C-alpha atoms as a PDB file:
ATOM      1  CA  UNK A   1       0.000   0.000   0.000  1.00  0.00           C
ATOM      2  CA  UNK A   2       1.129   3.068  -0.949  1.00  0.00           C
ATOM      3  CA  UNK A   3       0.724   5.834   2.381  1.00  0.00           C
ATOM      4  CA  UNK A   4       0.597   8.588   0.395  1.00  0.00           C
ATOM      5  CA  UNK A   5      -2.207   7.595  -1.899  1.00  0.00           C
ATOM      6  CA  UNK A   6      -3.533   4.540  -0.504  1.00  0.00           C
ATOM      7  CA  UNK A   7      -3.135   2.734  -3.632  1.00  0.00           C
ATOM      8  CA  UNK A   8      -2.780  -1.279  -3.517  1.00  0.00           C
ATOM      9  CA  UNK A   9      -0.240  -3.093  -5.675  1.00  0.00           C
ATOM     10  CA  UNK A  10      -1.195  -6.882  -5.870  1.00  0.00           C
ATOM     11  CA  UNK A  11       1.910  -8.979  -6.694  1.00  0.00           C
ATOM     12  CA  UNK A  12       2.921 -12.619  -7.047  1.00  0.00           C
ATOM     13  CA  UNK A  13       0.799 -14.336  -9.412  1.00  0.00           C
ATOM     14  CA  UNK A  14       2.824 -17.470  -9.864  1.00  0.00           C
ATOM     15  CA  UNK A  15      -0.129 -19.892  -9.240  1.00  0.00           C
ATOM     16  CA  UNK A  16      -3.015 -17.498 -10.858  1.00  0.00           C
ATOM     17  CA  UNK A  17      -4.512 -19.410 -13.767  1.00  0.00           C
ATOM     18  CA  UNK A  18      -7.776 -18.938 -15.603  1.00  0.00           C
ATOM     19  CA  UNK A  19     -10.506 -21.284 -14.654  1.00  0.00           C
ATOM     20  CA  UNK A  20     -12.293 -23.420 -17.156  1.00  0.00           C
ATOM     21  CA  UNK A  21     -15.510 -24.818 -16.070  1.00  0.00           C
ATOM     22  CA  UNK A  22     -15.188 -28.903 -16.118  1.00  0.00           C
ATOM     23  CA  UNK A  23     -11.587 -28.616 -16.075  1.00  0.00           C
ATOM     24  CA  UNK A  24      -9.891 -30.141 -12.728  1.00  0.00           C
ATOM     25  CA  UNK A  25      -7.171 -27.962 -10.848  1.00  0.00           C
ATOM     26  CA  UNK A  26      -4.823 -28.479  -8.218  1.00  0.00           C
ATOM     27  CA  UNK A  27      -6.469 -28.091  -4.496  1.00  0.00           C
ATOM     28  CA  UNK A  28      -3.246 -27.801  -2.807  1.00  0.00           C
ATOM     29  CA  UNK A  29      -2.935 -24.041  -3.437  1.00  0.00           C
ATOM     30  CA  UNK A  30      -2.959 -20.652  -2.025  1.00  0.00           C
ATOM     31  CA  UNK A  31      -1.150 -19.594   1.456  1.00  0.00           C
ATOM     32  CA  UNK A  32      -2.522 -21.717   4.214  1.00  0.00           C
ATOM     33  CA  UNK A  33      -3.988 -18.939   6.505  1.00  0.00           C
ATOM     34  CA  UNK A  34      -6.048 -17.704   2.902  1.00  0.00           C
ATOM     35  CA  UNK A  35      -7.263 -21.139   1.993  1.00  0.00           C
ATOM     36  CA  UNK A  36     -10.584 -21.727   1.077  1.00  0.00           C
ATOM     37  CA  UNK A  37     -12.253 -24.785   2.964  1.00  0.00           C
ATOM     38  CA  UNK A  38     -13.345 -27.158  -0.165  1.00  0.00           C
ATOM     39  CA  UNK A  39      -9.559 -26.632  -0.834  1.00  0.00           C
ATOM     40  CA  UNK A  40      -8.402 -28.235   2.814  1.00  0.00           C
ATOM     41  CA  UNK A  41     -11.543 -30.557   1.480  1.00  0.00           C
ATOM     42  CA  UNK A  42      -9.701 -31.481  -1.535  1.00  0.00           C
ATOM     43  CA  UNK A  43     -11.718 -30.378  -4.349  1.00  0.00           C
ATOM     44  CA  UNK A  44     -10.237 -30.140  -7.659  1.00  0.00           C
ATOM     45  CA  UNK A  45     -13.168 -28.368  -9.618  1.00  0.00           C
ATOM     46  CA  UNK A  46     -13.318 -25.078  -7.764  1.00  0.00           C
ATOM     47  CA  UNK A  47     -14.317 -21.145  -8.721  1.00  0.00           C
ATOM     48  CA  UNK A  48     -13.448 -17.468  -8.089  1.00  0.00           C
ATOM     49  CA  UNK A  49     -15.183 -18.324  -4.880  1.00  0.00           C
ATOM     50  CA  UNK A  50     -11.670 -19.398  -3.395  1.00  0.00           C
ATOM     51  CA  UNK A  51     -10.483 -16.010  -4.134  1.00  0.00           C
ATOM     52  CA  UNK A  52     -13.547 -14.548  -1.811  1.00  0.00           C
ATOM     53  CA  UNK A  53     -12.285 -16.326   0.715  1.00  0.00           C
ATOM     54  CA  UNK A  54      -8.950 -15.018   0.627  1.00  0.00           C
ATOM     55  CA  UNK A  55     -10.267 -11.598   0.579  1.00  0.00           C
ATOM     56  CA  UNK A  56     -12.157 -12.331   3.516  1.00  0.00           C
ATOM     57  CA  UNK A  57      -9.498 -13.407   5.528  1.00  0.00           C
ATOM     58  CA  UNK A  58      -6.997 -10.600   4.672  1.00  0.00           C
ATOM     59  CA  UNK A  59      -9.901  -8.225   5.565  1.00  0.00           C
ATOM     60  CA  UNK A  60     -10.523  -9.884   8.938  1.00  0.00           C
ATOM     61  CA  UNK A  61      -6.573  -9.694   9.631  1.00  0.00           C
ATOM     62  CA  UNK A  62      -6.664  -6.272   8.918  1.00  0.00           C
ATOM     63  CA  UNK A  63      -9.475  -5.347  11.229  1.00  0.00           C
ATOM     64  CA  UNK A  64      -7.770  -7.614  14.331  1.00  0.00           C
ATOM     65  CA  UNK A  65      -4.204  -6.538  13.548  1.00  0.00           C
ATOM     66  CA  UNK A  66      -3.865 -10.940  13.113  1.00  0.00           C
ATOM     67  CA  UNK A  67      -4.095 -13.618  11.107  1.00  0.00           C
ATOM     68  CA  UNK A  68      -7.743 -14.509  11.551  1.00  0.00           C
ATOM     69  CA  UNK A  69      -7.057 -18.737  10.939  1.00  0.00           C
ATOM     70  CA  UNK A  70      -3.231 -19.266  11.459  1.00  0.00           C
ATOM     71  CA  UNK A  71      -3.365 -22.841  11.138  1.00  0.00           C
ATOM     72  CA  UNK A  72      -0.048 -24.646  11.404  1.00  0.00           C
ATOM     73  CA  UNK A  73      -1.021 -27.289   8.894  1.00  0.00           C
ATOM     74  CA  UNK A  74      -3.680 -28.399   6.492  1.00  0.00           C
ATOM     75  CA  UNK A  75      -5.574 -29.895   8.785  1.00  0.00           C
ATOM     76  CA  UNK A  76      -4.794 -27.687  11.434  1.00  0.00           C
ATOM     77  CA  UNK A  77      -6.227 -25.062   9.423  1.00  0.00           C
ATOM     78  CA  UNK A  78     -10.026 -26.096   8.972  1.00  0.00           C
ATOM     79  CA  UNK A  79      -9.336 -26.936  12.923  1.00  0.00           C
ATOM     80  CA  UNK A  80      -9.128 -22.751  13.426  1.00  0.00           C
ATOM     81  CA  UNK A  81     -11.437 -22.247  10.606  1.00  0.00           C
ATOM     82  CA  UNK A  82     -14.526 -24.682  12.808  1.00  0.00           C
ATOM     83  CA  UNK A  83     -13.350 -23.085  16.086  1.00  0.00           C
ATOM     84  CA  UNK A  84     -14.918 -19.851  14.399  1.00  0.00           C
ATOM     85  CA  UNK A  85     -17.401 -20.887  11.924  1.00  0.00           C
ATOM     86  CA  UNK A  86     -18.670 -23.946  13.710  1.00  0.00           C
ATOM     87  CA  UNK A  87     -18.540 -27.171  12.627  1.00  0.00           C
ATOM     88  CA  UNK A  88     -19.512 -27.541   8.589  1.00  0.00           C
ATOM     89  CA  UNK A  89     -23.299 -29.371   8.963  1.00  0.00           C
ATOM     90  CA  UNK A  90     -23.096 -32.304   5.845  1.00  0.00           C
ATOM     91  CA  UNK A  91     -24.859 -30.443   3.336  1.00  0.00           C
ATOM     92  CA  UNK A  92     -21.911 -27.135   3.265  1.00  0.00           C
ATOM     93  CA  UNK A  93     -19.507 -30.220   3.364  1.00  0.00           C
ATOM     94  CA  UNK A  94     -21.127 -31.963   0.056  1.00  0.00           C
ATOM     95  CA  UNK A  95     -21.371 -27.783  -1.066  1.00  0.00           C
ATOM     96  CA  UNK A  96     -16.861 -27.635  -1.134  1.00  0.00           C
ATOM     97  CA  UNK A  97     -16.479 -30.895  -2.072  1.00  0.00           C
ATOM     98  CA  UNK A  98     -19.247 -33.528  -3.422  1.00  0.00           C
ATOM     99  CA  UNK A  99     -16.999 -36.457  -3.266  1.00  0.00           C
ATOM    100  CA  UNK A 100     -16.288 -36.072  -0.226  1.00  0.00           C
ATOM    101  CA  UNK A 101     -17.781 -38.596   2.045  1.00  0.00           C
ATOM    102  CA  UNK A 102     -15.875 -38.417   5.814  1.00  0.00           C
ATOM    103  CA  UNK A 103     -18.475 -36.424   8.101  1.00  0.00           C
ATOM    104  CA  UNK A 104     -16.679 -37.232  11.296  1.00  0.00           C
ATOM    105  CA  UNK A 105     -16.099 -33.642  13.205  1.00  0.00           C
ATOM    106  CA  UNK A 106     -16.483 -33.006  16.958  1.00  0.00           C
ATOM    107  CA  UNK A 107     -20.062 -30.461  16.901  1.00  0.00           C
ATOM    108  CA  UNK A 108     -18.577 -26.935  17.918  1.00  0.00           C
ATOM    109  CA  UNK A 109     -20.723 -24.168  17.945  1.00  0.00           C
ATOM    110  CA  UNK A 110     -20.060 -21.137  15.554  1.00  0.00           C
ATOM    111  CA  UNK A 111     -18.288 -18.152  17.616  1.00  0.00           C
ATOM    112  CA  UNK A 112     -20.766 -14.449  16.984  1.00  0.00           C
ATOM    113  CA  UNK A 113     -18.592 -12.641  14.998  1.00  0.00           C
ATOM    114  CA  UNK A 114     -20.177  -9.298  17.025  1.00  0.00           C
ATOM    115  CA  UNK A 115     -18.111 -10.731  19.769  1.00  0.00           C
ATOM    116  CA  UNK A 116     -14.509 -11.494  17.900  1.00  0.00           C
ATOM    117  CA  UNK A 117     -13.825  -8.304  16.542  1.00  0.00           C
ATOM    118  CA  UNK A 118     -13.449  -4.630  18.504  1.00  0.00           C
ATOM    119  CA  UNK A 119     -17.080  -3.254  19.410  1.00  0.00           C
ATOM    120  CA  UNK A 120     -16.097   0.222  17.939  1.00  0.00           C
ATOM    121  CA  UNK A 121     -15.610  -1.513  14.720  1.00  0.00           C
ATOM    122  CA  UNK A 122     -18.900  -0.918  12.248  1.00  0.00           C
ATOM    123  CA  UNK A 123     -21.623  -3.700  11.597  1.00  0.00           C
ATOM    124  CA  UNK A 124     -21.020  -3.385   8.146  1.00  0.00           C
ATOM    125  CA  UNK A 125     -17.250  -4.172   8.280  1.00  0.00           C
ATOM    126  CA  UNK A 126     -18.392  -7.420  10.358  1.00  0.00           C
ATOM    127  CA  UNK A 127     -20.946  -8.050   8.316  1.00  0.00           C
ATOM    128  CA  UNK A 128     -19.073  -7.847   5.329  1.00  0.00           C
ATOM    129  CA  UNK A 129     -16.275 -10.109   6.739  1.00  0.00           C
ATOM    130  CA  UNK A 130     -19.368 -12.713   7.460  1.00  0.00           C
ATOM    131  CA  UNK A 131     -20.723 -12.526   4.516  1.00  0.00           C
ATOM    132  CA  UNK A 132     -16.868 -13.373   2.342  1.00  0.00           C
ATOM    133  CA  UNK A 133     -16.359 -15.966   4.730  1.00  0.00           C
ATOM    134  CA  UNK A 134     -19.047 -18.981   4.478  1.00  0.00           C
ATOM    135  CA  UNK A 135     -18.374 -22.574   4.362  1.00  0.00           C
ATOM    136  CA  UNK A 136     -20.795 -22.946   0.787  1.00  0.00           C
ATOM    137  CA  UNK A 137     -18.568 -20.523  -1.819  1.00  0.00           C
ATOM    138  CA  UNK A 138     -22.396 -20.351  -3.264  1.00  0.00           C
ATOM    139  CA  UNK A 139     -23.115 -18.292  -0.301  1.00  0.00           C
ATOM    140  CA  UNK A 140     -20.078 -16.140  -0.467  1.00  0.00           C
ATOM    141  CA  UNK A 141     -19.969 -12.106  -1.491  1.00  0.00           C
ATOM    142  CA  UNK A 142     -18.866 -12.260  -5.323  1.00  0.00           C
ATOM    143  CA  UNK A 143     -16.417  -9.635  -6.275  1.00  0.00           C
ATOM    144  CA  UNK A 144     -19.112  -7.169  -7.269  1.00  0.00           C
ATOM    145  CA  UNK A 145     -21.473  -7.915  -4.292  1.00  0.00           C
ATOM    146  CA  UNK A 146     -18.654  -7.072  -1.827  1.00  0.00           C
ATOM    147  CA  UNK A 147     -17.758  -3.955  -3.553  1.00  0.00           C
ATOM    148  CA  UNK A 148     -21.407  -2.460  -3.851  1.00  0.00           C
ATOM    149  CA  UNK A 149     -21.670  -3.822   0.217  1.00  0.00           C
ATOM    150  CA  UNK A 150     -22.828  -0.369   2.619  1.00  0.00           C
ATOM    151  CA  UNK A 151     -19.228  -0.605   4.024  1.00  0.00           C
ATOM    152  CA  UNK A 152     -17.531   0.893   1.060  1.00  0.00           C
ATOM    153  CA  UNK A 153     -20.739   4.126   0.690  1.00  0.00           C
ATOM    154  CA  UNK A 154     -18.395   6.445   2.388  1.00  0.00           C
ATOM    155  CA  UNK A 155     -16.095   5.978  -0.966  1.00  0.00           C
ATOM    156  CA  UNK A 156     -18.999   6.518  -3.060  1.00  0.00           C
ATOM    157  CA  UNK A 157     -19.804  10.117  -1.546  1.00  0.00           C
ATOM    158  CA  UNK A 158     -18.695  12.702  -4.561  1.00  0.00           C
ATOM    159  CA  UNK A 159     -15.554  14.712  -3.755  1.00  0.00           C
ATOM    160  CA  UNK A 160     -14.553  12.722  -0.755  1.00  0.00           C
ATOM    161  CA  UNK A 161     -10.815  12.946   0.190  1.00  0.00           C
ATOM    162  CA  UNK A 162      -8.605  10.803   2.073  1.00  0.00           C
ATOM    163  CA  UNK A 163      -7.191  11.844   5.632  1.00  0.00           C
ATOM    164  CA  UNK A 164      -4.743  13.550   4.404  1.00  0.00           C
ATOM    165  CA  UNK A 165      -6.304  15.787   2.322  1.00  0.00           C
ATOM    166  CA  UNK A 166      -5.179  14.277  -1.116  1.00  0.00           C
ATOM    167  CA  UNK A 167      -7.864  13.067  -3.023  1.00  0.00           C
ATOM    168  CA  UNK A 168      -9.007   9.640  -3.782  1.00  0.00           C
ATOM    169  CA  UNK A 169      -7.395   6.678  -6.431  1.00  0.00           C
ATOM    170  CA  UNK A 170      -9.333   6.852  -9.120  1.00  0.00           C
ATOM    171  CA  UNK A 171     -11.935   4.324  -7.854  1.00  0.00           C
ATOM    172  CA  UNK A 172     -14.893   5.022 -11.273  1.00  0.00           C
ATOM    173  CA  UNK A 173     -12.591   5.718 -14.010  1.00  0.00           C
ATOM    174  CA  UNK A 174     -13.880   3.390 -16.341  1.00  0.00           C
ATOM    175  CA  UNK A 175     -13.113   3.406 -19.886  1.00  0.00           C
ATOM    176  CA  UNK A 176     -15.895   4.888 -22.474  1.00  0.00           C
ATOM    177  CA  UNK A 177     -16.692   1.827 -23.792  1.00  0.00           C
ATOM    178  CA  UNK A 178     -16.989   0.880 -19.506  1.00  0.00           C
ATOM    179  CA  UNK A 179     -19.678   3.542 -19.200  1.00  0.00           C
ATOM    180  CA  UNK A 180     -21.793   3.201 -22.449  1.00  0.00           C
ATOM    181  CA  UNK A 181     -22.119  -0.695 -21.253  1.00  0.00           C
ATOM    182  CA  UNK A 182     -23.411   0.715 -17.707  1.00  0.00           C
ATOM    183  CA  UNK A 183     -25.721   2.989 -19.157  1.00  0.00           C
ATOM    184  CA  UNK A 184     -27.417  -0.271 -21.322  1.00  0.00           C
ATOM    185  CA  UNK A 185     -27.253  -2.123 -18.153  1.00  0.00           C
ATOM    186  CA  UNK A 186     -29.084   0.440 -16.037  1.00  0.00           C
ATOM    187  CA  UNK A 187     -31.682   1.090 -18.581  1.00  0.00           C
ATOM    188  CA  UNK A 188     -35.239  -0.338 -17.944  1.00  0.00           C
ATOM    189  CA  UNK A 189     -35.889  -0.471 -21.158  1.00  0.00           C
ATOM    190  CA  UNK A 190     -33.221  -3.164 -22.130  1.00  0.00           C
ATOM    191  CA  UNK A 191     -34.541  -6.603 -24.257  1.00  0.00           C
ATOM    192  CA  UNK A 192     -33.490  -9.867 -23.084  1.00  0.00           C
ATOM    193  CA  UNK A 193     -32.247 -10.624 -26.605  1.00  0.00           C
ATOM    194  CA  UNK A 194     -29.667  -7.049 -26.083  1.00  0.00           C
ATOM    195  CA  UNK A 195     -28.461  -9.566 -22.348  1.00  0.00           C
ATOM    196  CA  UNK A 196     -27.272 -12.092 -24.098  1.00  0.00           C
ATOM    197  CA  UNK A 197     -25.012  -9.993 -26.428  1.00  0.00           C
ATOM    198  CA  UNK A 198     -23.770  -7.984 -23.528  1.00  0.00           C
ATOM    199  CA  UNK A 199     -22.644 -10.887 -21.208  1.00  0.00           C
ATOM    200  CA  UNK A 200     -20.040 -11.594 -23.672  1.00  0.00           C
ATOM    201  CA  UNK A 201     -18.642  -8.696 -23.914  1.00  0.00           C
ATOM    202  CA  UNK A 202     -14.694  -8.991 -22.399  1.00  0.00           C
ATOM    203  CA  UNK A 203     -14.903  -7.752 -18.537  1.00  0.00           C
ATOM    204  CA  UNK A 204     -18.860  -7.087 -18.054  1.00  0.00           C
ATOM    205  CA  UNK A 205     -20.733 -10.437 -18.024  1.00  0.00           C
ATOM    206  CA  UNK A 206     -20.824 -10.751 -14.259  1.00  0.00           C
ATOM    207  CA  UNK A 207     -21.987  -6.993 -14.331  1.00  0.00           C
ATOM    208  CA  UNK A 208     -24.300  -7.949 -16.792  1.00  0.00           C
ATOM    209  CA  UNK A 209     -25.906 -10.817 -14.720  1.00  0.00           C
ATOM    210  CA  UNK A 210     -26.094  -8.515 -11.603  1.00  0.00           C
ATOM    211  CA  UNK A 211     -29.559  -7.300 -10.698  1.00  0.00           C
ATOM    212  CA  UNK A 212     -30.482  -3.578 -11.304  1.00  0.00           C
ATOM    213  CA  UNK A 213     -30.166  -2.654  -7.580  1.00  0.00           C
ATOM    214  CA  UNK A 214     -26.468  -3.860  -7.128  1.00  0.00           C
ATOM    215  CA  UNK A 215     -25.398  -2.248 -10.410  1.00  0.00           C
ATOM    216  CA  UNK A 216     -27.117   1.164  -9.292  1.00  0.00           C
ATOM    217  CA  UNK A 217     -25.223   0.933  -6.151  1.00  0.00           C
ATOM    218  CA  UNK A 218     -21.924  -0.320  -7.322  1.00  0.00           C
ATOM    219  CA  UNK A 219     -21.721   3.057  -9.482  1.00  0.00           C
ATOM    220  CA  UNK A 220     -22.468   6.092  -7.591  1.00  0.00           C
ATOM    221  CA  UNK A 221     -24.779   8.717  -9.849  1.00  0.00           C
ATOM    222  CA  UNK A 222     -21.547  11.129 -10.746  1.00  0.00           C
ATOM    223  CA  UNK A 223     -19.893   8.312 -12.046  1.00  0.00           C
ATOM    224  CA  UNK A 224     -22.004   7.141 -14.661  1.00  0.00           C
ATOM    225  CA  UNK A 225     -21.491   9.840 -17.087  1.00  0.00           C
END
């Protein structure tokens, strides 16, 4: 992170690859404390989902000032992933990894999350956190769910500065061609035949596939044009 601007650099994509759907991957990937569950449950067809999880986790360490599940090996991990989400039940288990067919865990309750992180902290921080971290990655934030969440409104408020003073990263600087495609999007007027041309278009299908609420809020008003 960059102080001055608050600007992130992500680095180190030796292990990024693109996803095909049917196509098996590796499971035994990503840093251990980021690791998805169905990964520590050995699935080898997984999505985007594990990625969620990740973010999840680096948000929780940033809000405790820890690692949020520091396991000290695989197993050890879901171990510290239970003793805060609770033990899976068998239908999240069959949700990370269909094949698998062990369901012996000791029952654990899940620990509130109200009562794990600082009380001064906002609900919508902890809520947000909650919401990235599920055992089912069909019940996880996407990307685009967890950026329109009510946590990050402050950063859609128009001429809002850092503390500092200096002025925002260029958080809505989308690319003509970016904002033409929101203004179809947003329209009420749209066909279904126009959808299915859209959602192939490089970089919006997930936008495209979003309902009209989380598109309106993902893009504040004096960003659209």
């Amino acid at each position: 992170v960059y102080p001055h601007t608050h600007q992130v650099k992500i680095c180190d994509f030796g292990s990024a690859k693109k996803l095909v759907p049917g196509e098996p991957n590796i499971s035994y990937i990503c840093s251990r404390y980021y690791r998805a569950p169905e990964l520590i449950f050995g699935v080898m067809e997984y999505t985007t989902a594990i990625d969620m999880w990740s973010v999840g986790c680096v948000m929780a360490e940033l809000l405790l000032g820890h690692p949020l599940f520091p396991g000290e090996s695989g197993v050890d991990q879901l171990v510290e992933i239970i003793k805060i989400l609770g033990t899976p039940t068998r239908e999240e288990i069959k949700c990370m990894n269909p094949n698998y067919t062990e369901f012996k865990f000791p029952q654990i309750k899940a620990h509130p999350w109200h009562k794990l992180f600082h009380k001064q902290l906002p609900p919508e921080a902890v809520d947000l956190v909650s919401r990235l971290l599920q055992y089912s990655p069909k019940l996880r934030c996407t990307a685009l769910e967890a950026l329109a969440h009510p946590f990050f409104d402050d950063l859609r408020v128009p001429d809002l500065s850092l503390p500092n003073g200096r002025p925002l990263p260029s958080l809505f600087n989308f690319t003509a061609q970016g904002k033409s495609y929101f203004k179809i999007f947003t329209s009420y007027f749209i066909f279904e035949s126009s959808w299915s041309v859209i959602t192939h278009v490089n970089g919006y299908a997930e936008l495209a596939g979003a309902s009209t609420e989380l598109r309106q809020r993902l893009v504040p008003e004096h960003a659209r044009t």
